[in-house]
Short mmCIF file of C-alpha atoms and ligand atoms in Angstrom, two decimals:
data_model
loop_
_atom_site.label_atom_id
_atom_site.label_comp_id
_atom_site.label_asym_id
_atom_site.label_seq_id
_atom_site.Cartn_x
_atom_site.Cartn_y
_atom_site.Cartn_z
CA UNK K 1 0.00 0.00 0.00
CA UNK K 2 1.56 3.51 -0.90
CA UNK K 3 1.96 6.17 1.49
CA UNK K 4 -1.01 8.65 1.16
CA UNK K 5 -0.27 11.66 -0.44
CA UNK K 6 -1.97 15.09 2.11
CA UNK K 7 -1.76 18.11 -0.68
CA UNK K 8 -1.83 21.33 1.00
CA UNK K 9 -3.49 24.22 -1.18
CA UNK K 10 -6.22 23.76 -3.78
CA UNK K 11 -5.07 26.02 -6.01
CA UNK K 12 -3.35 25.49 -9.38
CA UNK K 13 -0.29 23.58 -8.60
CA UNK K 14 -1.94 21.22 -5.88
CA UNK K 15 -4.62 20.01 -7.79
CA UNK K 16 -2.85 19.35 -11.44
CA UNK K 17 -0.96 17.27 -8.75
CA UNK K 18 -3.90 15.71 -6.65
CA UNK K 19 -6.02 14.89 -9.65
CA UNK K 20 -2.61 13.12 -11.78
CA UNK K 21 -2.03 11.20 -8.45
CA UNK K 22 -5.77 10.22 -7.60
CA UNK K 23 -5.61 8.84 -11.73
CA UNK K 24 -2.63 6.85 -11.31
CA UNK K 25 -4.48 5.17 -8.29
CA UNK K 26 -2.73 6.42 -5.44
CA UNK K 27 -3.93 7.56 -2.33
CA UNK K 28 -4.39 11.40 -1.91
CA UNK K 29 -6.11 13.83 0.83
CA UNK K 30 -7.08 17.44 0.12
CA UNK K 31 -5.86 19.57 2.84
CA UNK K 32 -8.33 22.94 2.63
CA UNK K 33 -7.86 26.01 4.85
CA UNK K 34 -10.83 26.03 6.97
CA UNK K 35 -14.02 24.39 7.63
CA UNK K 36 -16.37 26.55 5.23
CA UNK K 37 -14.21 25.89 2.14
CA UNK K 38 -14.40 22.31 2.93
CA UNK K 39 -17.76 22.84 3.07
CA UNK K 40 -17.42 24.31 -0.30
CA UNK K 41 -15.51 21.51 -1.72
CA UNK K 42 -17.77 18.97 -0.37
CA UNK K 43 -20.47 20.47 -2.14
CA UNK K 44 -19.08 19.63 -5.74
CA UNK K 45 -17.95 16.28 -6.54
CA UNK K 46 -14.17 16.80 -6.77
CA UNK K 47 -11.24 18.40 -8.49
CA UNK K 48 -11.36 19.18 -12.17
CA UNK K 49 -8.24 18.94 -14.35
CA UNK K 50 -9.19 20.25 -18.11
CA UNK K 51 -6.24 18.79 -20.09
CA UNK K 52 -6.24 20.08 -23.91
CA UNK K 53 -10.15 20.50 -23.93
CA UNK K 54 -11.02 17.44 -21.91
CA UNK K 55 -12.10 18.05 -18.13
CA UNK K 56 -12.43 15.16 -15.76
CA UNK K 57 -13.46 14.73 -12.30
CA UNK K 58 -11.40 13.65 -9.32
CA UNK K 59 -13.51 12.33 -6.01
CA UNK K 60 -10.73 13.83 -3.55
CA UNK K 61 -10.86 13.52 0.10
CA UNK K 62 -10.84 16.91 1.37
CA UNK K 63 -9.78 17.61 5.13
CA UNK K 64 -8.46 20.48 7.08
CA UNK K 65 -5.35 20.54 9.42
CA UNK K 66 -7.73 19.68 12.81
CA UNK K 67 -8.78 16.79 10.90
CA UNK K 68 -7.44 13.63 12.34
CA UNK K 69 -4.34 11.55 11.25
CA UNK K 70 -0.39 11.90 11.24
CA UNK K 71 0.89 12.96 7.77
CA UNK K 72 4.09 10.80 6.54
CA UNK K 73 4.23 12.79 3.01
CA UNK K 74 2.98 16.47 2.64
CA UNK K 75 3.25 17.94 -0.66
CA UNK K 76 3.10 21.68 0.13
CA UNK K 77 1.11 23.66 -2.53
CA UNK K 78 0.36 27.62 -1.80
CA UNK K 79 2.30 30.17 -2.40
CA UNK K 80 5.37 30.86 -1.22
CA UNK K 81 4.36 34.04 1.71
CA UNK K 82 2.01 31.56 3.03
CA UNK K 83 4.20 28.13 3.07
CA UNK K 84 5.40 29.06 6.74
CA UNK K 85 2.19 30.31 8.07
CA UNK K 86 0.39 26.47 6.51
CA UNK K 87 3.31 23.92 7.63
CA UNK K 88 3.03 25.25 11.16
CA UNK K 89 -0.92 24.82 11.52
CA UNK K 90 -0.11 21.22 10.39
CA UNK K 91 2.97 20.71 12.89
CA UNK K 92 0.96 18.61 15.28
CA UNK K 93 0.31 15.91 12.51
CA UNK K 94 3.33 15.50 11.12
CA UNK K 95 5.15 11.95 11.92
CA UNK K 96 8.49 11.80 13.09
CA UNK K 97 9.71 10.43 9.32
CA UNK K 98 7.32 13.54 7.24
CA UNK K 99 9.13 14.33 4.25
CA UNK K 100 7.57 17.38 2.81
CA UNK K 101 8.13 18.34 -1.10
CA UNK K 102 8.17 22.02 -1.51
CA UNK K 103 6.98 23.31 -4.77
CA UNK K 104 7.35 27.11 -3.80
CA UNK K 105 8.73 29.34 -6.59
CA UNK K 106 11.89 31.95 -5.68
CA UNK K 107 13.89 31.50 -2.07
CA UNK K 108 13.70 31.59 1.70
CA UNK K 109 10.28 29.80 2.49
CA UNK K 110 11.72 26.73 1.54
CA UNK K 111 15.20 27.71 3.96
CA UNK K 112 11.97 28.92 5.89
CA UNK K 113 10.15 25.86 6.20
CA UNK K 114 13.20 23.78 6.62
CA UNK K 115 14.26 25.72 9.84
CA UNK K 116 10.86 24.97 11.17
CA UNK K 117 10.64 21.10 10.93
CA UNK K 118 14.15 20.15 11.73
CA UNK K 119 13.53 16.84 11.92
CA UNK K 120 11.72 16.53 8.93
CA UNK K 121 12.85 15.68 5.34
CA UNK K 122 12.42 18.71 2.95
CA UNK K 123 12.60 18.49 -0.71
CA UNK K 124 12.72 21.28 -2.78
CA UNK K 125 11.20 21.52 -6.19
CA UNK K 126 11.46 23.92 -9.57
CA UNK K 127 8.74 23.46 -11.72
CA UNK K 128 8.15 24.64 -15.27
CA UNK K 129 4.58 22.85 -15.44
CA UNK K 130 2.15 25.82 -15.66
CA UNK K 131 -1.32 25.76 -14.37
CA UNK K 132 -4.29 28.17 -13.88
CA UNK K 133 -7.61 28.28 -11.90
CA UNK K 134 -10.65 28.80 -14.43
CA UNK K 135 -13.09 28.52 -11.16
CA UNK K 136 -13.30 27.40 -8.18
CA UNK K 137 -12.26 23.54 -7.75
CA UNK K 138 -11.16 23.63 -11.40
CA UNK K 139 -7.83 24.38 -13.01
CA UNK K 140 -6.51 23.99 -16.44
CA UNK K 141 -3.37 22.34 -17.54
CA UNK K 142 -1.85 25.41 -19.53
CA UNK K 143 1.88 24.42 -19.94
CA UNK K 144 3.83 20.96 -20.18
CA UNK K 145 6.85 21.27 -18.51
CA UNK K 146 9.18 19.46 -15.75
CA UNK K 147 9.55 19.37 -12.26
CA UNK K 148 13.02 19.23 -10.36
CA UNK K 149 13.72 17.72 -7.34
CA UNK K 150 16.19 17.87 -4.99
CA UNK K 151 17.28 17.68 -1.75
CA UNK K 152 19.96 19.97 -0.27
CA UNK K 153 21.26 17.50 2.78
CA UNK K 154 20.49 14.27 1.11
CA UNK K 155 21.69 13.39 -2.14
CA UNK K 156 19.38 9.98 -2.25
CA UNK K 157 16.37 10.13 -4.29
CA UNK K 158 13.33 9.02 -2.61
CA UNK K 159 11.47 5.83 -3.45
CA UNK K 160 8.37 7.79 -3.91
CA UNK K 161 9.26 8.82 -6.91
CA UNK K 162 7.77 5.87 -8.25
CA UNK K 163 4.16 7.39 -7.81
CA UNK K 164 5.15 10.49 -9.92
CA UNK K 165 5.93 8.35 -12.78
CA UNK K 166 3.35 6.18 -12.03
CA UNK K 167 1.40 9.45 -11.92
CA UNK K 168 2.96 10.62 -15.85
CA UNK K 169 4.46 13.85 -13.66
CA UNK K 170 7.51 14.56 -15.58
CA UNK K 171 10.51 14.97 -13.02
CA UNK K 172 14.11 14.13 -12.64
CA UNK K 173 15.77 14.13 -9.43
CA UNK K 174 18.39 17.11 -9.16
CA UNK K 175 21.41 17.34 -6.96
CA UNK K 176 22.04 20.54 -7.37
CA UNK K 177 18.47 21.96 -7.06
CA UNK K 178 20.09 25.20 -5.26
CA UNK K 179 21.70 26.05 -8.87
CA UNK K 180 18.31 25.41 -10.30
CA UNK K 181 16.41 27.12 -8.07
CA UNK K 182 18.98 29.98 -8.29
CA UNK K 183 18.38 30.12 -11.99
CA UNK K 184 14.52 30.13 -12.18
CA UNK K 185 15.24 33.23 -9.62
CA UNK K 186 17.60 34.85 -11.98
CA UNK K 187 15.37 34.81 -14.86
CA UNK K 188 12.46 36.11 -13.29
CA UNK K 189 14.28 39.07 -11.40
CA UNK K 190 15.25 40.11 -15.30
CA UNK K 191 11.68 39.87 -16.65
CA UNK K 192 8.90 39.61 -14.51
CA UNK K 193 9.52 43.19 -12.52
CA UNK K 194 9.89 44.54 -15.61
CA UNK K 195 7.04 43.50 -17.39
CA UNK K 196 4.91 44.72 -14.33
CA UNK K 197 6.49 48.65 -14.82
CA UNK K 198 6.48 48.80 -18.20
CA UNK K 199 2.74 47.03 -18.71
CA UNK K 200 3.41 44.34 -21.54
CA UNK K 201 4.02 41.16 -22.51
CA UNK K 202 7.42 39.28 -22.07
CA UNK K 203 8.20 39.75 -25.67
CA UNK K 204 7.73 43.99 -24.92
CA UNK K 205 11.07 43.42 -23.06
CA UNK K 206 12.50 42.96 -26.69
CA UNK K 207 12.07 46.84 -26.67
CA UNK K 208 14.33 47.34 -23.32
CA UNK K 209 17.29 45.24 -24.46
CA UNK K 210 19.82 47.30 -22.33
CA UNK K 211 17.63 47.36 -19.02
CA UNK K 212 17.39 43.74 -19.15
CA UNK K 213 21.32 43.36 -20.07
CA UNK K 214 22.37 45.29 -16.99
CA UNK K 215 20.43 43.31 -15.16
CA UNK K 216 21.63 40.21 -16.31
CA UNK K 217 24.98 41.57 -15.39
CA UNK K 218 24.10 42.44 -11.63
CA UNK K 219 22.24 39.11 -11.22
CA UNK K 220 25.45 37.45 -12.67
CA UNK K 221 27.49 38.92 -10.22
CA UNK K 222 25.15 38.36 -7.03
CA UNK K 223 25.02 34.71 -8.34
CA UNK K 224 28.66 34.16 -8.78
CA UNK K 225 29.00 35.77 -5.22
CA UNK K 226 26.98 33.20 -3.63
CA UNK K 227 28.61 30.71 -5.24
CA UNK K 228 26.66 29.56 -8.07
CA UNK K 229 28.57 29.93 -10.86
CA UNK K 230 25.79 26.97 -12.80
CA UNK K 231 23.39 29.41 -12.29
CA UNK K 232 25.08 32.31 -13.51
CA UNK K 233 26.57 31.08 -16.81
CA UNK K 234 25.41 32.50 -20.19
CA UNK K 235 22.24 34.19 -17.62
CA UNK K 236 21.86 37.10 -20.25
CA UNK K 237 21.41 35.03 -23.26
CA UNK K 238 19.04 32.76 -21.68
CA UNK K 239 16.70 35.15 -20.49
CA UNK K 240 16.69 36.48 -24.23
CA UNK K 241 15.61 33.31 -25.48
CA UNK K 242 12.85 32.52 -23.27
CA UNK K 243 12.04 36.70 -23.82
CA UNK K 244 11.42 35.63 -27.16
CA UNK K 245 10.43 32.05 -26.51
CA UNK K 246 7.20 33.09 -24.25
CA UNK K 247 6.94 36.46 -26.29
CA UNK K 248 2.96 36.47 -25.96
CA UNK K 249 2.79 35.51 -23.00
CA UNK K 250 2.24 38.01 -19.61
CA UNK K 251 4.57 36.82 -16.89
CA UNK K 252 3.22 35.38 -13.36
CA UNK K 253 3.91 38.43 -11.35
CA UNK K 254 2.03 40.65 -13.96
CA UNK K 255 -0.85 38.41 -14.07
CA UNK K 256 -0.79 38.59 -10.22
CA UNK K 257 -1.05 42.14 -10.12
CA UNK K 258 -3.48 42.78 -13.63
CA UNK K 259 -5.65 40.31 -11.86
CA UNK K 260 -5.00 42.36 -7.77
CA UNK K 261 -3.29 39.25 -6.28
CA UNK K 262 -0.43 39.56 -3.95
CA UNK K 263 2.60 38.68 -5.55
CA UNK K 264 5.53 36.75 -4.72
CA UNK K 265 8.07 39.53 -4.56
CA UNK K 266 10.02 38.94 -1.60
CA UNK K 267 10.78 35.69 -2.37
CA UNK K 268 12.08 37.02 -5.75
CA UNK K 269 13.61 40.02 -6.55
CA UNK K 270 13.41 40.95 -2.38
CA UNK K 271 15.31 37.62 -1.92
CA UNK K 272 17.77 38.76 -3.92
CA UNK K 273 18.27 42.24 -2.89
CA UNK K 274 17.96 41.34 0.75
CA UNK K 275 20.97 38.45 -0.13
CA UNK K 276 23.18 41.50 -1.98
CA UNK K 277 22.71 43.70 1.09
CA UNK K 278 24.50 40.81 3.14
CA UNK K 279 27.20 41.06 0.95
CA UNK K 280 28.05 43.72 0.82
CA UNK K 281 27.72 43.79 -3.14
CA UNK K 282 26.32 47.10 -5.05
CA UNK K 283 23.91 46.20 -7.28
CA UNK K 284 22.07 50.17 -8.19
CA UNK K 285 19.95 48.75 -10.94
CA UNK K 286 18.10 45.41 -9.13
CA UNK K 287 17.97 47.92 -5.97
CA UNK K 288 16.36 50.83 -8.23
CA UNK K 289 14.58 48.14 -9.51
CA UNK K 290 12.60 46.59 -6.30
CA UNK K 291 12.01 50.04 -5.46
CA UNK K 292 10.25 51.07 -8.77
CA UNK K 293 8.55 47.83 -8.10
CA UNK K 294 7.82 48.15 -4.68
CA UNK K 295 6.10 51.61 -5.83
CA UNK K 296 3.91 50.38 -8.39
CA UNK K 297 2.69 47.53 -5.56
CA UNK K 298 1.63 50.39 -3.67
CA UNK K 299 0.02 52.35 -5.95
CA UNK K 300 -1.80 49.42 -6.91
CA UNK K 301 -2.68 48.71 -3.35
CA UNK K 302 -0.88 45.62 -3.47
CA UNK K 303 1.13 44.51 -0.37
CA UNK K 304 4.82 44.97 -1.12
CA UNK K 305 6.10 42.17 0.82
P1 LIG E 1 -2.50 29.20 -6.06
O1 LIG E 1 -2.72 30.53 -5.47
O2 LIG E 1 -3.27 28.81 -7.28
O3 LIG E 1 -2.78 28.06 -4.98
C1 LIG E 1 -2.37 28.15 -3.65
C2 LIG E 1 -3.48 27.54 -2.80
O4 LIG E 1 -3.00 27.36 -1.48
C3 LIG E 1 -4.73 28.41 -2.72
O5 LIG E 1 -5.87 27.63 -3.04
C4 LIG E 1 -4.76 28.83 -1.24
O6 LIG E 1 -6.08 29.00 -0.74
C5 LIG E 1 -4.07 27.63 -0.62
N1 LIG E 1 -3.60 27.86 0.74
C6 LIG E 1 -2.88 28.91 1.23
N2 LIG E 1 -2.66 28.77 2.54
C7 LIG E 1 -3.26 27.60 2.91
C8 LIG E 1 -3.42 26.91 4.15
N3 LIG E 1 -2.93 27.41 5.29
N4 LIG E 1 -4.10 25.74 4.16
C9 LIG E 1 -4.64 25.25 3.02
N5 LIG E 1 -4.54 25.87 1.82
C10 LIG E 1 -3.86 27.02 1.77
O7 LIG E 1 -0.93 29.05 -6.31
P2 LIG E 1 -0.19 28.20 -7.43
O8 LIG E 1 -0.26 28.91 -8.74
O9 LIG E 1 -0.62 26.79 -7.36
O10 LIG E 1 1.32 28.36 -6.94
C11 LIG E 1 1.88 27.62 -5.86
C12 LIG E 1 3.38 27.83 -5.91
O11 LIG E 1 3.86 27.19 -7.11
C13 LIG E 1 3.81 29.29 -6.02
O12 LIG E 1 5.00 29.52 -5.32
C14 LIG E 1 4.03 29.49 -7.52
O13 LIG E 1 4.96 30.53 -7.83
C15 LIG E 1 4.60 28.12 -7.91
N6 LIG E 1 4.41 27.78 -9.32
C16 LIG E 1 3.17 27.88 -9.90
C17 LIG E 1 3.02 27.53 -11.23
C18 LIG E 1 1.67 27.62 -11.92
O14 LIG E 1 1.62 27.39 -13.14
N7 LIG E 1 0.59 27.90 -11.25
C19 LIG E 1 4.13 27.08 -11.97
C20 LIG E 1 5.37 26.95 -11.33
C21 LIG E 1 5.50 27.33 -10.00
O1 LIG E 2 8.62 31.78 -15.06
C1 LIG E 2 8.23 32.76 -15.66
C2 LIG E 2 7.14 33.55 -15.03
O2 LIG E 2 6.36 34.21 -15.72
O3 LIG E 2 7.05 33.47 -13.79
C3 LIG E 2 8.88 33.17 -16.95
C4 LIG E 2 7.97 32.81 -18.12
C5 LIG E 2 10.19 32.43 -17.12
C6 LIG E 2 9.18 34.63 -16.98
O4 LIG E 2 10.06 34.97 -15.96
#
């Protein structure tokens, strides 16, 4: 019998996961945030992945964190300002063994998290799967992609990764998921910000060449100064490419604030800023940068943290 899954978050990422793991058979639990969206959820018959066109139904076992039971395997599944706040309701559950996989975009909650549950195994992940909410209890499966795992005081690979392949969740177990995670940063500090202040899509940043070059070059050195030289190398002409790879597309933080969702920007460019300050390193344009962003937040009434 496989470990059950407990998802944390009903939003995009958790359930193109719950639904692909319920399919392949395995065992999964909804964890909701309350009572009255359980309420909610038990109202409809389950999760709804539309894949190209197609929408199917998932019969999910919702729960919330008073609910009984000790969790062995959490896959943690909201964003990354609220990954601290959801692990800790949940602390009284977890078994001695809980591995956790982290699927939190940008830095710290993970380091975050990890601090938190020291005895608990914490895998990080870097996704490029992309997902979206068309309503409540239904999300679409927008963008093929991979997921990377990896975790930072282990080198094994876990046996459960069995039940993502079972569950066709593309993956590959990393050993350096630091460098990857580093890179994902990188990129978005060069485009997402950007495309948030000047109001376009990512291929608009085709018209701001130089801003994004400087960047590149400040995020270059903050990467080679903490050590991740992987991460750093040929950083400019990457973010070109997937500038003109994803050219009609809006980037994540710009949907979050077209759309007057918090974003994730402390976990992003903040992290990175915050991590040049202890440094000691200069970097005028990614500071000039969070605070142009930081000022647009505002004026949007968006919280800047
Ligand atoms: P989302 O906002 O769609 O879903 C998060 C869910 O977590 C929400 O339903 C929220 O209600 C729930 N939640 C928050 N606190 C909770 C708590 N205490 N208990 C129970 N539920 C709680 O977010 P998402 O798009 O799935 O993103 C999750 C993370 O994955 C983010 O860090 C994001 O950057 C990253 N990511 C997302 C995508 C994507 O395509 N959506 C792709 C790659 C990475
Ligand atoms: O990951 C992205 C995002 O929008 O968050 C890309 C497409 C790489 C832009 O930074």
């Amino acid at each position: 019998m496989s470990t059950l899954w407990h998802v944390l978050g009903a939003g995009s990422l958790g359930t193109l996961w719950a639904t692909r793991l319920t399919r392949a058979g395995l065992p999964v639990r909804l964890i909701l945030r309350d009572r009255s969206r359980l309420a909610s959820y038990q109202a409809v018959s389950g999760l709804t992945l539309v894949e190209q066109g197609q929408a199917h139904t998932y019969p999910v076992i919702g729960e919330t964190a008073d609910s009984p039971g000790l969790i062995h395997r959490l896959l943690v599944a909201c964003k990354a300002y609220d990954a601290q706040g959801a692990v800790a309701q949940l602390a009284h559950r977890l078994a001695p063994d809980a591995e956790l996989i982290l699927l939190q975009n940008g830095l710290g909650s993970q380091d975050a998290v990890a601090a938190q549950l020291p005895q608990a195994r914490c895998v990080f992940a870097s996704s490029t799967e992309g997902a979206y909410r068309e309503s409540e209890w239904r999300v679409v499966f927008a963008g093929h992609g991979y997921t990377w795992l990896g975790d930072v005081n282990h080198p094994t690979p876990p046996l459960w990764l069995e039940d993502l392949h079972a569950a066709g969740i593309a993956h590959e177990w990393s050993t350096d998921i630091l460098t990857r995670l580093w890179r994902k940063l990188a990129l978005n500090c060069a485009i997402n910000p950007l495309t948030v202040i000047h109001h376009c899509r990512n291929g608009g940043l085709q018209d701001h060449r130089c801003e994004v070059a400087i960047l590149c070059s400040e995020l270059t050195q903050l990467l080679d100064r903490c050590g991740q030289p992987a991460a750093a190398h040929n950083l400019q002409a990457e973010v070109e490419r997937v500038i003109q790879a994803t050219a009609a597309n809006y980037s994540s933080m710009y949907q979050d604030v077209a759309n007057g969702r918090r974003t994730e920007i402390s976990y992003l460019l903040g992290y990175a800023c915050r991590v040049a300050l202890r440094h000691q390193l200069s970097l005028p344009h990614l500071q000039q940068l969070q605070v142009r962003l930081v000022q647009h937040l505002d004026a949007h009434r968006l919280p800047i943290d």
